[in-house]
């Protein structure tokens, strides 16, 4: 009976340990969280813009309007979204076919930030994405809009650095941790003000 109980406890502890590691591994990497934010923008944009008819056979030319290290991520998700909707797409900027539709994108913000308390074991992580899109044909503007999305989750402090990728510096975590002074200063101010009020009324 004792052997069975001991075996049960060992199995239980191993199971708990595996669950903890599984939960830690479940945190998405920074680049994946940014991908979720960009994906949300892509879905909103493709649902709102008036996509050209597939009957004309002209591909949509996908072109970045600025340089950003995260352009590849936006391009990949826009390309996938258009292809899923049956739209022909090209990335060949040398093509200048008459009547070709051109979808420009501009990355204004693509970053990850986090805030944590001094005594907390977790931090709040936010992925920010701001992208402007413009659809035109033969230099005639048909549609344009800017989108801003924030995707947020919570992660453990020890995972902050592990969820970064050295190949994507724009996805590094800008971590802001409250210091002790942010806790002590309000307490000191409240104490001093309370003492002054007490002295004022006690001397009347």
mmCIF file of C-alpha atoms in Angstrom:
data_model
loop_
_atom_site.group_PDB
_atom_site.id
_atom_site.type_symbol
_atom_site.label_atom_id
_atom_site.label_comp_id
_atom_site.label_asym_id
_atom_site.label_seq_id
_atom_site.Cartn_x
_atom_site.Cartn_y
_atom_site.Cartn_z
ATOM 1 C CA UNK A 1 0.000 0.000 0.000
ATOM 2 C CA UNK A 2 2.873 2.327 0.869
ATOM 3 C CA UNK A 3 4.588 1.558 -2.454
ATOM 4 C CA UNK A 4 1.394 2.380 -4.386
ATOM 5 C CA UNK A 5 0.983 5.677 -2.523
ATOM 6 C CA UNK A 6 4.624 6.598 -3.147
ATOM 7 C CA UNK A 7 4.286 5.770 -6.847
ATOM 8 C CA UNK A 8 1.124 7.880 -7.046
ATOM 9 C CA UNK A 9 2.883 10.875 -5.478
ATOM 10 C CA UNK A 10 5.834 10.572 -7.875
ATOM 11 C CA UNK A 11 3.518 10.401 -10.886
ATOM 12 C CA UNK A 12 1.578 13.398 -9.591
ATOM 13 C CA UNK A 13 4.742 15.484 -9.113
ATOM 14 C CA UNK A 14 6.060 14.562 -12.552
ATOM 15 C CA UNK A 15 2.704 15.465 -14.086
ATOM 16 C CA UNK A 16 2.672 18.855 -12.351
ATOM 17 C CA UNK A 17 6.216 19.555 -13.509
ATOM 18 C CA UNK A 18 5.338 18.705 -17.097
ATOM 19 C CA UNK A 19 2.262 20.940 -16.897
ATOM 20 C CA UNK A 20 4.342 23.858 -15.673
ATOM 21 C CA UNK A 21 6.861 23.460 -18.486
ATOM 22 C CA UNK A 22 4.041 23.069 -21.013
ATOM 23 C CA UNK A 23 2.431 26.276 -19.767
ATOM 24 C CA UNK A 24 5.749 28.143 -20.065
ATOM 25 C CA UNK A 25 6.346 26.790 -23.559
ATOM 26 C CA UNK A 26 2.848 27.916 -24.532
ATOM 27 C CA UNK A 27 3.927 31.578 -24.458
ATOM 28 C CA UNK A 28 4.193 32.786 -28.075
ATOM 29 C CA UNK A 29 7.466 34.361 -29.167
ATOM 30 C CA UNK A 30 7.500 38.120 -29.664
ATOM 31 C CA UNK A 31 7.518 37.761 -33.438
ATOM 32 C CA UNK A 32 4.456 35.495 -33.254
ATOM 33 C CA UNK A 33 2.587 38.015 -31.098
ATOM 34 C CA UNK A 34 3.417 40.729 -33.630
ATOM 35 C CA UNK A 35 2.212 38.376 -36.341
ATOM 36 C CA UNK A 36 -1.139 38.130 -34.571
ATOM 37 C CA UNK A 37 -1.412 41.933 -34.526
ATOM 38 C CA UNK A 38 -0.509 42.244 -38.220
ATOM 39 C CA UNK A 39 -2.870 39.389 -39.124
ATOM 40 C CA UNK A 40 -5.724 41.251 -37.449
ATOM 41 C CA UNK A 41 -4.931 44.336 -39.526
ATOM 42 C CA UNK A 42 -4.742 42.311 -42.744
ATOM 43 C CA UNK A 43 -8.123 40.682 -42.090
ATOM 44 C CA UNK A 44 -9.750 44.040 -41.335
ATOM 45 C CA UNK A 45 -8.222 45.700 -44.394
ATOM 46 C CA UNK A 46 -9.069 42.973 -46.893
ATOM 47 C CA UNK A 47 -12.635 42.892 -45.577
ATOM 48 C CA UNK A 48 -13.048 46.649 -46.028
ATOM 49 C CA UNK A 49 -11.186 47.455 -49.254
ATOM 50 C CA UNK A 50 -12.898 46.969 -52.594
ATOM 51 C CA UNK A 51 -10.776 44.266 -54.153
ATOM 52 C CA UNK A 52 -10.658 44.252 -57.961
ATOM 53 C CA UNK A 53 -12.537 41.654 -59.944
ATOM 54 C CA UNK A 54 -10.703 38.405 -60.544
ATOM 55 C CA UNK A 55 -12.086 38.328 -64.095
ATOM 56 C CA UNK A 56 -9.622 40.901 -65.453
ATOM 57 C CA UNK A 57 -6.729 38.533 -64.725
ATOM 58 C CA UNK A 58 -4.414 41.374 -63.686
ATOM 59 C CA UNK A 59 -2.382 40.581 -60.578
ATOM 60 C CA UNK A 60 -2.200 42.948 -57.627
ATOM 61 C CA UNK A 61 1.242 44.459 -57.258
ATOM 62 C CA UNK A 62 2.281 44.426 -53.587
ATOM 63 C CA UNK A 63 4.735 47.232 -52.795
ATOM 64 C CA UNK A 64 6.249 48.573 -49.526
ATOM 65 C CA UNK A 65 6.178 52.377 -49.174
ATOM 66 C CA UNK A 66 9.004 52.574 -46.625
ATOM 67 C CA UNK A 67 11.901 50.537 -45.310
ATOM 68 C CA UNK A 68 11.295 48.570 -42.152
ATOM 69 C CA UNK A 69 12.868 45.404 -40.788
ATOM 70 C CA UNK A 70 9.372 43.962 -40.373
ATOM 71 C CA UNK A 71 8.238 44.512 -43.985
ATOM 72 C CA UNK A 72 8.717 40.808 -44.724
ATOM 73 C CA UNK A 73 6.141 39.923 -42.055
ATOM 74 C CA UNK A 74 3.537 42.341 -43.428
ATOM 75 C CA UNK A 75 4.241 41.245 -46.992
ATOM 76 C CA UNK A 76 3.901 37.560 -46.110
ATOM 77 C CA UNK A 77 0.549 37.992 -44.357
ATOM 78 C CA UNK A 78 -0.862 40.312 -47.047
ATOM 79 C CA UNK A 79 0.260 37.903 -49.765
ATOM 80 C CA UNK A 80 -1.314 34.944 -47.941
ATOM 81 C CA UNK A 81 -4.554 36.852 -47.334
ATOM 82 C CA UNK A 82 -4.912 37.869 -50.979
ATOM 83 C CA UNK A 83 -4.114 34.388 -52.286
ATOM 84 C CA UNK A 84 -6.641 32.850 -49.900
ATOM 85 C CA UNK A 85 -9.258 35.116 -51.494
ATOM 86 C CA UNK A 86 -8.287 33.911 -54.959
ATOM 87 C CA UNK A 87 -6.551 37.144 -55.977
ATOM 88 C CA UNK A 88 -3.478 36.896 -58.250
ATOM 89 C CA UNK A 89 -0.526 38.717 -56.699
ATOM 90 C CA UNK A 90 2.927 39.771 -57.872
ATOM 91 C CA UNK A 91 5.929 41.205 -56.050
ATOM 92 C CA UNK A 92 7.703 42.214 -59.276
ATOM 93 C CA UNK A 93 7.860 46.017 -59.029
ATOM 94 C CA UNK A 94 9.283 46.237 -62.586
ATOM 95 C CA UNK A 95 5.902 45.249 -64.026
ATOM 96 C CA UNK A 96 3.858 48.218 -65.182
ATOM 97 C CA UNK A 97 0.898 46.563 -66.906
ATOM 98 C CA UNK A 98 -1.928 48.883 -67.901
ATOM 99 C CA UNK A 99 -4.720 48.816 -65.362
ATOM 100 C CA UNK A 100 -2.637 46.866 -62.839
ATOM 101 C CA UNK A 101 -3.849 47.287 -59.288
ATOM 102 C CA UNK A 102 -1.202 48.345 -56.801
ATOM 103 C CA UNK A 103 -1.469 47.732 -53.049
ATOM 104 C CA UNK A 104 1.038 49.814 -51.107
ATOM 105 C CA UNK A 105 1.716 49.278 -47.420
ATOM 106 C CA UNK A 106 3.622 51.442 -44.941
ATOM 107 C CA UNK A 107 4.748 50.172 -41.533
ATOM 108 C CA UNK A 108 4.529 53.046 -39.043
ATOM 109 C CA UNK A 109 4.909 50.985 -35.867
ATOM 110 C CA UNK A 110 5.878 47.402 -35.172
ATOM 111 C CA UNK A 111 7.254 46.718 -31.697
ATOM 112 C CA UNK A 112 6.834 44.860 -28.415
ATOM 113 C CA UNK A 113 6.678 46.467 -24.975
ATOM 114 C CA UNK A 114 6.145 45.067 -21.488
ATOM 115 C CA UNK A 115 5.441 46.453 -18.031
ATOM 116 C CA UNK A 116 6.007 44.684 -14.758
ATOM 117 C CA UNK A 117 5.819 45.409 -11.059
ATOM 118 C CA UNK A 118 8.766 45.215 -8.711
ATOM 119 C CA UNK A 119 7.391 42.257 -6.746
ATOM 120 C CA UNK A 120 5.380 40.470 -9.450
ATOM 121 C CA UNK A 121 6.512 37.336 -11.216
ATOM 122 C CA UNK A 122 4.710 38.207 -14.457
ATOM 123 C CA UNK A 123 4.713 41.150 -16.845
ATOM 124 C CA UNK A 124 2.103 42.530 -19.215
ATOM 125 C CA UNK A 125 3.327 42.261 -22.819
ATOM 126 C CA UNK A 126 1.923 44.284 -25.734
ATOM 127 C CA UNK A 127 2.557 43.936 -29.463
ATOM 128 C CA UNK A 128 1.910 47.199 -31.341
ATOM 129 C CA UNK A 129 1.257 47.318 -35.079
ATOM 130 C CA UNK A 130 0.333 50.414 -37.086
ATOM 131 C CA UNK A 131 0.130 49.965 -40.860
ATOM 132 C CA UNK A 132 -1.177 52.248 -43.619
ATOM 133 C CA UNK A 133 -2.551 50.648 -46.801
ATOM 134 C CA UNK A 134 -3.382 52.189 -50.164
ATOM 135 C CA UNK A 135 -5.002 50.599 -53.244
ATOM 136 C CA UNK A 136 -4.570 52.322 -56.604
ATOM 137 C CA UNK A 137 -4.508 51.641 -60.342
ATOM 138 C CA UNK A 138 -2.860 53.779 -63.036
ATOM 139 C CA UNK A 139 -2.008 56.398 -60.364
ATOM 140 C CA UNK A 140 -5.681 56.711 -59.424
ATOM 141 C CA UNK A 141 -6.346 56.200 -55.720
ATOM 142 C CA UNK A 142 -9.250 53.819 -55.030
ATOM 143 C CA UNK A 143 -8.927 53.231 -51.277
ATOM 144 C CA UNK A 144 -6.657 53.967 -48.344
ATOM 145 C CA UNK A 145 -6.730 53.553 -44.575
ATOM 146 C CA UNK A 146 -4.441 53.301 -41.574
ATOM 147 C CA UNK A 147 -4.903 50.593 -38.944
ATOM 148 C CA UNK A 148 -3.528 50.339 -35.413
ATOM 149 C CA UNK A 149 -3.834 47.151 -33.352
ATOM 150 C CA UNK A 150 -2.493 46.135 -29.947
ATOM 151 C CA UNK A 151 -2.355 42.476 -28.879
ATOM 152 C CA UNK A 152 -1.658 41.839 -25.194
ATOM 153 C CA UNK A 153 -0.863 38.887 -22.954
ATOM 154 C CA UNK A 154 0.974 38.091 -19.723
ATOM 155 C CA UNK A 155 4.248 36.206 -19.457
ATOM 156 C CA UNK A 156 6.619 35.294 -16.651
ATOM 157 C CA UNK A 157 9.616 37.580 -16.124
ATOM 158 C CA UNK A 158 12.139 34.827 -16.737
ATOM 159 C CA UNK A 159 10.665 34.234 -20.204
ATOM 160 C CA UNK A 160 11.036 37.847 -21.416
ATOM 161 C CA UNK A 161 14.499 37.414 -22.942
ATOM 162 C CA UNK A 162 13.832 33.854 -24.107
ATOM 163 C CA UNK A 163 10.903 34.973 -26.290
ATOM 164 C CA UNK A 164 13.048 37.368 -28.326
ATOM 165 C CA UNK A 165 14.791 36.445 -31.575
ATOM 166 C CA UNK A 166 18.234 37.889 -32.400
ATOM 167 C CA UNK A 167 17.328 37.923 -36.104
ATOM 168 C CA UNK A 168 14.392 40.290 -35.527
ATOM 169 C CA UNK A 169 15.599 43.201 -33.407
ATOM 170 C CA UNK A 170 12.380 45.160 -33.984
ATOM 171 C CA UNK A 171 10.609 42.449 -31.967
ATOM 172 C CA UNK A 172 12.820 42.866 -28.890
ATOM 173 C CA UNK A 173 10.945 43.505 -25.657
ATOM 174 C CA UNK A 174 11.083 47.048 -24.333
ATOM 175 C CA UNK A 175 10.631 46.118 -20.678
ATOM 176 C CA UNK A 176 9.620 48.747 -18.123
ATOM 177 C CA UNK A 177 9.811 47.656 -14.485
ATOM 178 C CA UNK A 178 8.626 49.846 -11.628
ATOM 179 C CA UNK A 179 11.395 50.679 -9.160
ATOM 180 C CA UNK A 180 11.133 50.984 -5.393
ATOM 181 C CA UNK A 181 10.923 54.763 -5.578
ATOM 182 C CA UNK A 182 7.605 54.564 -7.417
ATOM 183 C CA UNK A 183 6.145 52.792 -4.383
ATOM 184 C CA UNK A 184 7.920 54.724 -1.640
ATOM 185 C CA UNK A 185 7.333 58.251 -2.946
ATOM 186 C CA UNK A 186 3.494 58.170 -2.851
ATOM 187 C CA UNK A 187 3.632 56.689 0.667
ATOM 188 C CA UNK A 188 5.991 59.445 1.868
ATOM 189 C CA UNK A 189 3.859 62.167 0.292
ATOM 190 C CA UNK A 190 0.692 60.760 1.846
ATOM 191 C CA UNK A 191 2.386 60.461 5.255
ATOM 192 C CA UNK A 192 3.722 64.022 5.189
ATOM 193 C CA UNK A 193 0.390 65.472 4.046
ATOM 194 C CA UNK A 194 -1.450 63.449 6.688
ATOM 195 C CA UNK A 195 0.916 64.732 9.383
ATOM 196 C CA UNK A 196 0.470 68.340 8.288
ATOM 197 C CA UNK A 197 -3.315 68.025 8.311
ATOM 198 C CA UNK A 198 -3.200 66.443 11.767
ATOM 199 C CA UNK A 199 -0.964 69.215 13.122
ATOM 200 C CA UNK A 200 -3.164 71.899 11.586
ATOM 201 C CA UNK A 201 -6.365 70.627 13.194
ATOM 202 C CA UNK A 202 -4.734 69.657 16.509
ATOM 203 C CA UNK A 203 -3.386 73.195 17.029
ATOM 204 C CA UNK A 204 -6.743 74.892 16.429
#
